[in-house]
C-alpha positions as a Markdown table, in Angstrom:
| # | Residue | x | y | z |
|---|---|---|---|---|
| 1 | Unk | 55.2 | 187.4 | 114.7 |
| 2 | Unk | 55.8 | 191.1 | 113.7 |
| 3 | Unk | 58.6 | 192.0 | 111.3 |
| 4 | Unk | 59.8 | 195.6 | 110.7 |
| 5 | Unk | 61.0 | 196.0 | 107.3 |
| 6 | Unk | 60.6 | 199.5 | 105.6 |
| 7 | Unk | 57.2 | 200.2 | 107.5 |
| 8 | Unk | 55.5 | 197.2 | 106.2 |
| 9 | Unk | 55.4 | 195.3 | 109.5 |
| 10 | Unk | 51.4 | 195.2 | 109.4 |
| 11 | Unk | 51.4 | 192.9 | 106.5 |
| 12 | Unk | 53.4 | 190.2 | 108.5 |
| 13 | Unk | 51.6 | 190.5 | 111.9 |
| 14 | Unk | 49.8 | 187.1 | 112.8 |
| 15 | Unk | 50.5 | 185.8 | 109.2 |
| 16 | Unk | 50.8 | 181.9 | 109.4 |
| 17 | Unk | 54.4 | 181.0 | 108.5 |
| 18 | Unk | 55.0 | 178.0 | 106.2 |
| 19 | Unk | 57.1 | 175.0 | 107.7 |
| 20 | Unk | 60.6 | 176.3 | 107.0 |
| 21 | Unk | 63.5 | 173.8 | 107.2 |
| 22 | Unk | 67.2 | 174.6 | 106.4 |
| 23 | Unk | 69.1 | 171.4 | 105.4 |
| 24 | Unk | 72.5 | 171.3 | 106.7 |
| 25 | Unk | 75.2 | 172.3 | 104.3 |
| 26 | Unk | 72.5 | 173.1 | 101.9 |
| 27 | Unk | 72.4 | 176.7 | 101.3 |
| 28 | Unk | 68.6 | 176.8 | 100.2 |
| 29 | Unk | 66.0 | 177.3 | 102.7 |
| 30 | Unk | 63.3 | 174.8 | 101.7 |
| 31 | Unk | 59.5 | 175.1 | 102.4 |
| 32 | Unk | 58.0 | 171.8 | 103.3 |
| 33 | Unk | 54.3 | 171.5 | 102.2 |
| 34 | Unk | 52.1 | 170.3 | 105.0 |
| 35 | Unk | 49.5 | 168.5 | 103.0 |
| 36 | Unk | 51.3 | 166.4 | 100.6 |
| 37 | Unk | 50.6 | 163.1 | 102.0 |
| 38 | Unk | 54.3 | 162.0 | 102.3 |
| 39 | Unk | 56.2 | 162.1 | 105.5 |
| 40 | Unk | 59.6 | 164.1 | 105.6 |
| 41 | Unk | 62.4 | 161.8 | 105.3 |
| 42 | Unk | 65.1 | 162.5 | 108.0 |
| 43 | Unk | 68.0 | 164.3 | 106.9 |
| 44 | Unk | 71.1 | 162.3 | 106.3 |
| 45 | Unk | 73.3 | 164.6 | 108.4 |
| 46 | Unk | 71.1 | 165.3 | 111.4 |
| 47 | Unk | 70.1 | 161.9 | 111.9 |
| 48 | Unk | 69.7 | 160.7 | 115.5 |
| 49 | Unk | 71.1 | 157.2 | 114.7 |
| 50 | Unk | 74.4 | 156.1 | 116.1 |
| 51 | Unk | 77.4 | 158.1 | 114.5 |
| 52 | Unk | 79.2 | 156.1 | 112.0 |
| 53 | Unk | 83.1 | 156.6 | 112.2 |
| 54 | Unk | 84.1 | 159.9 | 110.9 |
| 55 | Unk | 85.9 | 158.5 | 107.8 |
| 56 | Unk | 83.2 | 156.0 | 106.9 |
| 57 | Unk | 82.4 | 157.9 | 103.6 |
| 58 | Unk | 86.0 | 157.2 | 102.2 |
| 59 | Unk | 85.4 | 153.6 | 102.4 |
| 60 | Unk | 82.1 | 154.1 | 100.3 |
| 61 | Unk | 83.7 | 156.4 | 97.8 |
| 62 | Unk | 86.8 | 154.1 | 97.3 |
| 63 | Unk | 89.1 | 155.5 | 94.6 |
| 64 | Unk | 86.9 | 158.5 | 94.1 |
| 65 | Unk | 87.2 | 160.0 | 97.7 |
| 66 | Unk | 89.0 | 163.0 | 96.5 |
| 67 | Unk | 86.4 | 163.8 | 93.9 |
| 68 | Unk | 83.6 | 163.2 | 96.4 |
| 69 | Unk | 85.1 | 165.6 | 98.8 |
| 70 | Unk | 85.4 | 168.1 | 95.9 |
| 71 | Unk | 81.9 | 167.7 | 94.7 |
| 72 | Unk | 80.4 | 168.0 | 98.4 |
| 73 | Unk | 82.3 | 171.2 | 98.7 |
| 74 | Unk | 80.7 | 172.7 | 95.3 |
| 75 | Unk | 77.3 | 171.6 | 95.9 |
| 76 | Unk | 76.9 | 171.6 | 99.7 |
| 77 | Unk | 75.7 | 167.9 | 100.0 |
| 78 | Unk | 77.1 | 165.7 | 102.5 |
| 79 | Unk | 80.1 | 163.7 | 101.4 |
| 80 | Unk | 78.5 | 160.6 | 102.9 |
| 81 | Unk | 75.3 | 161.2 | 100.7 |
| 82 | Unk | 77.4 | 161.3 | 97.5 |
| 83 | Unk | 79.8 | 158.5 | 98.6 |
| 84 | Unk | 76.6 | 156.3 | 99.2 |
| 85 | Unk | 75.3 | 157.1 | 95.6 |
| 86 | Unk | 78.7 | 156.3 | 94.0 |
| 87 | Unk | 78.8 | 153.2 | 96.0 |
| 88 | Unk | 75.5 | 151.9 | 95.2 |
| 89 | Unk | 75.7 | 152.9 | 91.7 |
| 90 | Unk | 79.1 | 151.3 | 90.7 |
| 91 | Unk | 80.5 | 149.8 | 93.8 |
| 92 | Unk | 83.7 | 151.6 | 92.9 |
| 93 | Unk | 83.9 | 150.4 | 89.4 |
| 94 | Unk | 83.7 | 152.8 | 86.4 |
| 95 | Unk | 81.2 | 150.8 | 84.2 |
| 96 | Unk | 78.7 | 151.7 | 81.7 |
| 97 | Unk | 75.3 | 150.2 | 82.5 |
| 98 | Unk | 72.9 | 148.0 | 80.4 |
| 99 | Unk | 70.8 | 151.3 | 80.1 |
| 100 | Unk | 73.8 | 153.3 | 79.0 |
| 101 | Unk | 74.6 | 155.2 | 82.1 |
| 102 | Unk | 78.2 | 156.1 | 82.5 |
| 103 | Unk | 80.6 | 156.7 | 85.3 |
| 104 | Unk | 80.7 | 156.6 | 89.1 |
| 105 | Unk | 77.4 | 158.3 | 89.4 |
| 106 | Unk | 76.0 | 156.5 | 86.3 |
| 107 | Unk | 74.8 | 159.6 | 84.5 |
| 108 | Unk | 72.9 | 159.1 | 81.2 |
| 109 | Unk | 75.1 | 160.8 | 78.5 |
| 110 | Unk | 72.3 | 163.2 | 77.3 |
| 111 | Unk | 71.7 | 164.2 | 80.8 |
| 112 | Unk | 75.2 | 164.9 | 81.5 |
| 113 | Unk | 76.0 | 166.8 | 78.1 |
| 114 | Unk | 72.9 | 168.8 | 77.6 |
| 115 | Unk | 71.5 | 169.4 | 81.2 |
| 116 | Unk | 74.5 | 169.2 | 83.4 |
| 117 | Unk | 77.3 | 170.3 | 80.8 |
| 118 | Unk | 79.7 | 167.7 | 82.0 |
| 119 | Unk | 81.8 | 165.1 | 80.5 |
| 120 | Unk | 80.4 | 161.8 | 81.8 |
| 121 | Unk | 83.8 | 159.9 | 80.9 |
| 122 | Unk | 85.8 | 162.0 | 83.4 |
| 123 | Unk | 85.2 | 160.7 | 86.9 |
| 124 | Unk | 85.5 | 164.1 | 88.7 |
| 125 | Unk | 83.1 | 165.9 | 86.2 |
| 126 | Unk | 80.9 | 162.8 | 86.4 |
| 127 | Unk | 80.7 | 162.9 | 90.3 |
| 128 | Unk | 80.3 | 166.7 | 90.1 |
| 129 | Unk | 77.3 | 166.6 | 87.7 |
| 130 | Unk | 75.6 | 163.9 | 89.6 |
| 131 | Unk | 75.9 | 165.7 | 92.9 |
| 132 | Unk | 74.4 | 168.8 | 91.1 |
| 133 | Unk | 71.8 | 166.9 | 89.4 |
| 134 | Unk | 70.8 | 165.3 | 93.1 |
| 135 | Unk | 70.8 | 168.8 | 94.5 |
| 136 | Unk | 68.4 | 169.8 | 91.7 |
| 137 | Unk | 66.2 | 166.9 | 92.5 |
| 138 | Unk | 66.2 | 167.7 | 96.2 |
| 139 | Unk | 65.1 | 171.3 | 95.5 |
| 140 | Unk | 62.4 | 169.9 | 92.9 |
| 141 | Unk | 60.9 | 167.4 | 95.6 |
| 142 | Unk | 61.2 | 169.9 | 98.4 |
| 143 | Unk | 64.0 | 168.4 | 100.5 |
| 144 | Unk | 62.4 | 164.9 | 100.2 |
| 145 | Unk | 65.5 | 162.7 | 100.1 |
| 146 | Unk | 63.7 | 159.6 | 99.3 |
| 147 | Unk | 62.0 | 161.1 | 96.4 |
| 148 | Unk | 65.0 | 162.7 | 95.2 |
| 149 | Unk | 66.9 | 159.4 | 95.2 |
| 150 | Unk | 64.0 | 157.6 | 93.4 |
| 151 | Unk | 64.1 | 160.3 | 90.9 |
| 152 | Unk | 67.9 | 160.0 | 90.6 |
| 153 | Unk | 67.2 | 156.4 | 89.6 |
| 154 | Unk | 64.0 | 156.2 | 87.8 |
| 155 | Unk | 63.9 | 159.6 | 86.4 |
| 156 | Unk | 62.2 | 162.9 | 87.8 |
| 157 | Unk | 59.1 | 162.7 | 85.6 |
| 158 | Unk | 58.1 | 159.2 | 86.6 |
| 159 | Unk | 58.5 | 160.2 | 90.3 |
| 160 | Unk | 56.5 | 163.3 | 89.8 |
| 161 | Unk | 53.7 | 161.3 | 88.2 |
| 162 | Unk | 53.6 | 158.9 | 91.1 |
| 163 | Unk | 54.8 | 155.9 | 89.0 |
| 164 | Unk | 57.8 | 154.7 | 90.9 |
| 165 | Unk | 59.4 | 151.4 | 89.9 |
| 166 | Unk | 60.5 | 149.0 | 92.5 |
| 167 | Unk | 64.0 | 149.0 | 91.9 |
| 168 | Unk | 64.0 | 152.8 | 92.4 |
| 169 | Unk | 62.6 | 152.1 | 95.9 |
| 170 | Unk | 65.1 | 149.6 | 96.7 |
| 171 | Unk | 67.9 | 151.9 | 95.4 |
| 172 | Unk | 66.6 | 154.7 | 97.4 |
| 173 | Unk | 66.6 | 152.5 | 100.6 |
| 174 | Unk | 70.0 | 151.3 | 99.9 |
| 175 | Unk | 71.5 | 154.8 | 99.7 |
| 176 | Unk | 69.7 | 156.0 | 102.5 |
| 177 | Unk | 70.9 | 152.9 | 104.6 |
| 178 | Unk | 74.6 | 153.7 | 103.7 |
| 179 | Unk | 74.3 | 157.4 | 104.1 |
| 180 | Unk | 72.5 | 157.2 | 107.5 |
């Protein structure tokens, strides 16, 4: 493949190109490693399964549907994915978990304040912060939705080291099933 760019086309002739994949509604072009040993997880938006009703994400989001729509526009993630995370995390209840996670996206206070710079007690800020965090995890794990969701639940360090607790695997499966 030849590319003509400022007279440097000879550098690109015949060079192998990495597997490129653009996630729909996700503005970053991701490079998918070929030898990581994990199969790519099908994308939530482009799945070939039978389509759910157009507004199914609203049932998942419950009282947070306006905030989910806003977070989806801000982050480029699908509404249904964010709504599925909200549903699995809190079942539309604004609770504090036994681990200390807060709000609809169940953000840990330290992560919310120091990393995401949001107030975890405000539902809209919590959802936007959780969506931004999920987007960061998708970039960190090269578009692997399953790994990003497991990292959202168990922490990115544990997943990067390959130590994924069984509840995190179950959590990722639940979110992916609802977002499909």
